[in-house]
């Protein structure tokens, strides 16, 4: 068997092992994505594909502007005001109860999760759930695990922040991370 066939076989076995575990664990991949490049959405879709999880887009009732500089101003004001933007269509507590593992994804805005993420976290009881944060960023790192733990009072795994979701190493980095956090 040549090298490329071995790599393909190992990749397929890895994906099957992740998906097999997810079928019994009821995985939700909830995410907020803003940019026209859909970086966070792309990462969420890949995580859902690898884990067999269900996707849920966290969308604001009042959409953010498409203008990058303007949305940065809005994000800075929301952070300063500790705002909790309204979610257009949120999951019910009964829907949340169906999941054991919940991935929460977002772009990093001003070195933190967007305030709509805290709206989502504060609107549900996550008792007994495992929360796994993931983020996209142009330069910041993910460090919201303690904040998420404080808000939810539940287990929060080490998150992953990807700077370039379209890089050749992004999928491999996500697969390696998933193999650790899905144990």
mmCIF file of N, CA and C in Angstrom, residues 122-174:
data_model
loop_
_atom_site.group_PDB
_atom_site.id
_atom_site.type_symbol
_atom_site.label_atom_id
_atom_site.label_comp_id
_atom_site.label_asym_id
_atom_site.label_seq_id
_atom_site.Cartn_x
_atom_site.Cartn_y
_atom_site.Cartn_z
ATOM 1 N N UNK A 122 -26.236 32.511 28.860
ATOM 2 C CA UNK A 122 -27.046 32.884 30.022
ATOM 3 C C UNK A 122 -28.519 32.501 29.877
ATOM 4 N N UNK A 123 -28.923 32.124 28.682
ATOM 5 C CA UNK A 123 -30.336 31.807 28.461
ATOM 6 C C UNK A 123 -30.653 30.322 28.636
ATOM 7 N N UNK A 124 -29.660 29.529 29.023
ATOM 8 C CA UNK A 124 -29.878 28.079 29.155
ATOM 9 C C UNK A 124 -29.248 27.531 30.427
ATOM 10 N N UNK A 125 -29.759 26.398 30.848
ATOM 11 C CA UNK A 125 -29.170 25.643 31.953
ATOM 12 C C UNK A 125 -28.307 24.554 31.313
ATOM 13 N N UNK A 126 -27.004 24.636 31.549
ATOM 14 C CA UNK A 126 -26.073 23.688 30.950
ATOM 15 C C UNK A 126 -25.595 22.640 31.961
ATOM 16 N N UNK A 127 -26.310 22.468 33.057
ATOM 17 C CA UNK A 127 -25.917 21.492 34.082
ATOM 18 C C UNK A 127 -25.710 20.121 33.456
ATOM 19 N N UNK A 128 -24.582 19.506 33.799
ATOM 20 C CA UNK A 128 -24.281 18.167 33.307
ATOM 21 C C UNK A 128 -23.792 18.110 31.872
ATOM 22 N N UNK A 129 -23.636 19.250 31.236
ATOM 23 C CA UNK A 129 -23.165 19.293 29.848
ATOM 24 C C UNK A 129 -21.666 19.559 29.815
ATOM 25 N N UNK A 130 -21.048 19.149 28.732
ATOM 26 C CA UNK A 130 -19.643 19.491 28.482
ATOM 27 C C UNK A 130 -19.651 20.555 27.392
ATOM 28 N N UNK A 131 -19.084 21.709 27.697
ATOM 29 C CA UNK A 131 -19.025 22.797 26.726
ATOM 30 C C UNK A 131 -17.599 22.887 26.185
ATOM 31 N N UNK A 132 -17.519 23.030 24.860
ATOM 32 C CA UNK A 132 -16.222 23.098 24.200
ATOM 33 C C UNK A 132 -16.205 24.327 23.299
ATOM 34 N N UNK A 133 -15.486 25.379 23.707
ATOM 35 C CA UNK A 133 -15.444 26.585 22.886
ATOM 36 C C UNK A 133 -14.468 26.465 21.713
ATOM 37 N N UNK A 134 -14.794 27.170 20.647
ATOM 38 C CA UNK A 134 -13.870 27.300 19.518
ATOM 39 C C UNK A 134 -14.058 28.688 18.926
ATOM 40 N N UNK A 135 -13.003 29.204 18.328
ATOM 41 C CA UNK A 135 -13.060 30.572 17.825
ATOM 42 C C UNK A 135 -12.195 30.745 16.589
ATOM 43 N N UNK A 136 -12.479 31.832 15.900
ATOM 44 C CA UNK A 136 -11.639 32.276 14.794
ATOM 45 C C UNK A 136 -11.177 33.686 15.131
ATOM 46 N N UNK A 137 -9.989 34.030 14.696
ATOM 47 C CA UNK A 137 -9.446 35.347 14.994
ATOM 48 C C UNK A 137 -8.322 35.679 14.036
ATOM 49 N N UNK A 138 -8.158 36.954 13.815
ATOM 50 C CA UNK A 138 -7.042 37.412 12.997
ATOM 51 C C UNK A 138 -5.749 37.529 13.774
ATOM 52 N N UNK A 139 -5.817 37.507 15.093
ATOM 53 C CA UNK A 139 -4.592 37.664 15.860
ATOM 54 C C UNK A 139 -4.713 37.335 17.329
ATOM 55 N N UNK A 140 -5.909 37.290 17.869
ATOM 56 C CA UNK A 140 -6.091 36.999 19.292
ATOM 57 C C UNK A 140 -6.122 35.500 19.535
ATOM 58 N N UNK A 141 -5.953 35.131 20.794
ATOM 59 C CA UNK A 141 -6.091 33.722 21.153
ATOM 60 C C UNK A 141 -7.368 33.543 21.969
ATOM 61 N N UNK A 142 -7.811 32.318 22.073
ATOM 62 C CA UNK A 142 -9.019 32.019 22.832
ATOM 63 C C UNK A 142 -8.640 31.898 24.297
ATOM 64 N N UNK A 143 -9.322 32.640 25.152
ATOM 65 C CA UNK A 143 -9.062 32.539 26.585
ATOM 66 C C UNK A 143 -10.335 32.756 27.395
ATOM 67 N N UNK A 144 -11.467 32.371 26.834
ATOM 68 C CA UNK A 144 -12.749 32.588 27.483
ATOM 69 C C UNK A 144 -13.233 31.397 28.306
ATOM 70 N N UNK A 145 -12.447 30.325 28.392
ATOM 71 C CA UNK A 145 -12.918 29.118 29.088
ATOM 72 C C UNK A 145 -13.381 29.416 30.518
ATOM 73 N N UNK A 146 -12.616 30.209 31.262
ATOM 74 C CA UNK A 146 -12.990 30.513 32.653
ATOM 75 C C UNK A 146 -14.276 31.331 32.719
ATOM 76 N N UNK A 147 -14.424 32.293 31.819
ATOM 77 C CA UNK A 147 -15.659 33.087 31.779
ATOM 78 C C UNK A 147 -16.863 32.196 31.471
ATOM 79 N N UNK A 148 -16.698 31.306 30.509
ATOM 80 C CA UNK A 148 -17.791 30.405 30.137
ATOM 81 C C UNK A 148 -18.131 29.484 31.310
ATOM 82 N N UNK A 149 -17.116 28.991 31.985
ATOM 83 C CA UNK A 149 -17.330 28.131 33.157
ATOM 84 C C UNK A 149 -18.088 28.905 34.246
ATOM 85 N N UNK A 150 -17.722 30.167 34.459
ATOM 86 C CA UNK A 150 -18.380 30.991 35.480
ATOM 87 C C UNK A 150 -19.849 31.241 35.119
ATOM 88 N N UNK A 151 -20.130 31.463 33.849
ATOM 89 C CA UNK A 151 -21.504 31.727 33.408
ATOM 90 C C UNK A 151 -22.362 30.469 33.467
ATOM 91 N N UNK A 152 -21.800 29.340 33.057
ATOM 92 C CA UNK A 152 -22.608 28.120 32.933
ATOM 93 C C UNK A 152 -22.537 27.200 34.139
ATOM 94 N N UNK A 153 -21.455 27.295 34.916
ATOM 95 C CA UNK A 153 -21.292 26.414 36.062
ATOM 96 C C UNK A 153 -21.090 24.961 35.684
ATOM 97 N N UNK A 154 -20.578 24.713 34.513
ATOM 98 C CA UNK A 154 -20.400 23.336 34.053
ATOM 99 C C UNK A 154 -18.987 23.121 33.518
ATOM 100 N N UNK A 155 -18.719 21.891 33.113
ATOM 101 C CA UNK A 155 -17.408 21.526 32.581
ATOM 102 C C UNK A 155 -17.156 22.241 31.254
ATOM 103 N N UNK A 156 -16.004 22.873 31.150
ATOM 104 C CA UNK A 156 -15.621 23.544 29.911
ATOM 105 C C UNK A 156 -14.248 23.017 29.505
ATOM 106 N N UNK A 157 -14.197 22.398 28.339
ATOM 107 C CA UNK A 157 -12.946 21.836 27.828
ATOM 108 C C UNK A 157 -12.069 22.943 27.255
ATOM 109 N N UNK A 158 -10.803 22.623 27.044
ATOM 110 C CA UNK A 158 -9.888 23.568 26.398
ATOM 111 C C UNK A 158 -10.362 23.837 24.980
ATOM 112 N N UNK A 159 -10.451 25.101 24.641
ATOM 113 C CA UNK A 159 -10.924 25.477 23.323
ATOM 114 C C UNK A 159 -9.820 25.522 22.285
ATOM 115 N N UNK A 160 -10.227 25.863 21.080
ATOM 116 C CA UNK A 160 -9.292 25.985 19.969
ATOM 117 C C UNK A 160 -9.610 27.263 19.214
ATOM 118 N N UNK A 161 -8.572 28.019 18.891
ATOM 119 C CA UNK A 161 -8.711 29.215 18.064
ATOM 120 C C UNK A 161 -7.903 29.010 16.787
ATOM 121 N N UNK A 162 -8.564 29.202 15.665
ATOM 122 C CA UNK A 162 -7.911 29.077 14.362
ATOM 123 C C UNK A 162 -7.808 30.466 13.742
ATOM 124 N N UNK A 163 -6.624 30.811 13.306
ATOM 125 C CA UNK A 163 -6.424 32.135 12.693
ATOM 126 C C UNK A 163 -6.768 32.142 11.210
ATOM 127 N N UNK A 164 -6.525 31.032 10.527
ATOM 128 C CA UNK A 164 -6.815 30.968 9.095
ATOM 129 C C UNK A 164 -7.478 29.628 8.798
ATOM 130 N N UNK A 165 -8.788 29.622 8.765
ATOM 131 C CA UNK A 165 -9.546 28.383 8.580
ATOM 132 C C UNK A 165 -9.269 27.747 7.221
ATOM 133 N N UNK A 166 -8.769 28.517 6.283
ATOM 134 C CA UNK A 166 -8.497 27.972 4.952
ATOM 135 C C UNK A 166 -7.043 27.530 4.754
ATOM 136 N N UNK A 167 -6.257 27.572 5.829
ATOM 137 C CA UNK A 167 -4.864 27.133 5.714
ATOM 138 C C UNK A 167 -4.812 25.619 5.554
ATOM 139 N N UNK A 168 -3.715 25.144 5.036
ATOM 140 C CA UNK A 168 -3.567 23.705 4.796
ATOM 141 C C UNK A 168 -3.542 22.907 6.096
ATOM 142 N N UNK A 169 -3.208 23.540 7.218
ATOM 143 C CA UNK A 169 -3.121 22.813 8.487
ATOM 144 C C UNK A 169 -4.384 22.920 9.344
ATOM 145 N N UNK A 170 -5.352 23.755 8.961
ATOM 146 C CA UNK A 170 -6.522 24.004 9.810
ATOM 147 C C UNK A 170 -7.308 22.727 10.102
ATOM 148 N N UNK A 171 -7.632 21.964 9.082
ATOM 149 C CA UNK A 171 -8.417 20.734 9.309
ATOM 150 C C UNK A 171 -7.653 19.752 10.189
ATOM 151 N N UNK A 172 -6.366 19.627 9.952
ATOM 152 C CA UNK A 172 -5.556 18.720 10.766
ATOM 153 C C UNK A 172 -5.521 19.198 12.221
ATOM 154 N N UNK A 173 -5.375 20.505 12.425
ATOM 155 C CA UNK A 173 -5.372 21.065 13.778
ATOM 156 C C UNK A 173 -6.707 20.793 14.475
ATOM 157 N N UNK A 174 -7.802 20.949 13.744
ATOM 158 C CA UNK A 174 -9.128 20.689 14.315
ATOM 159 C C UNK A 174 -9.279 19.206 14.637
#
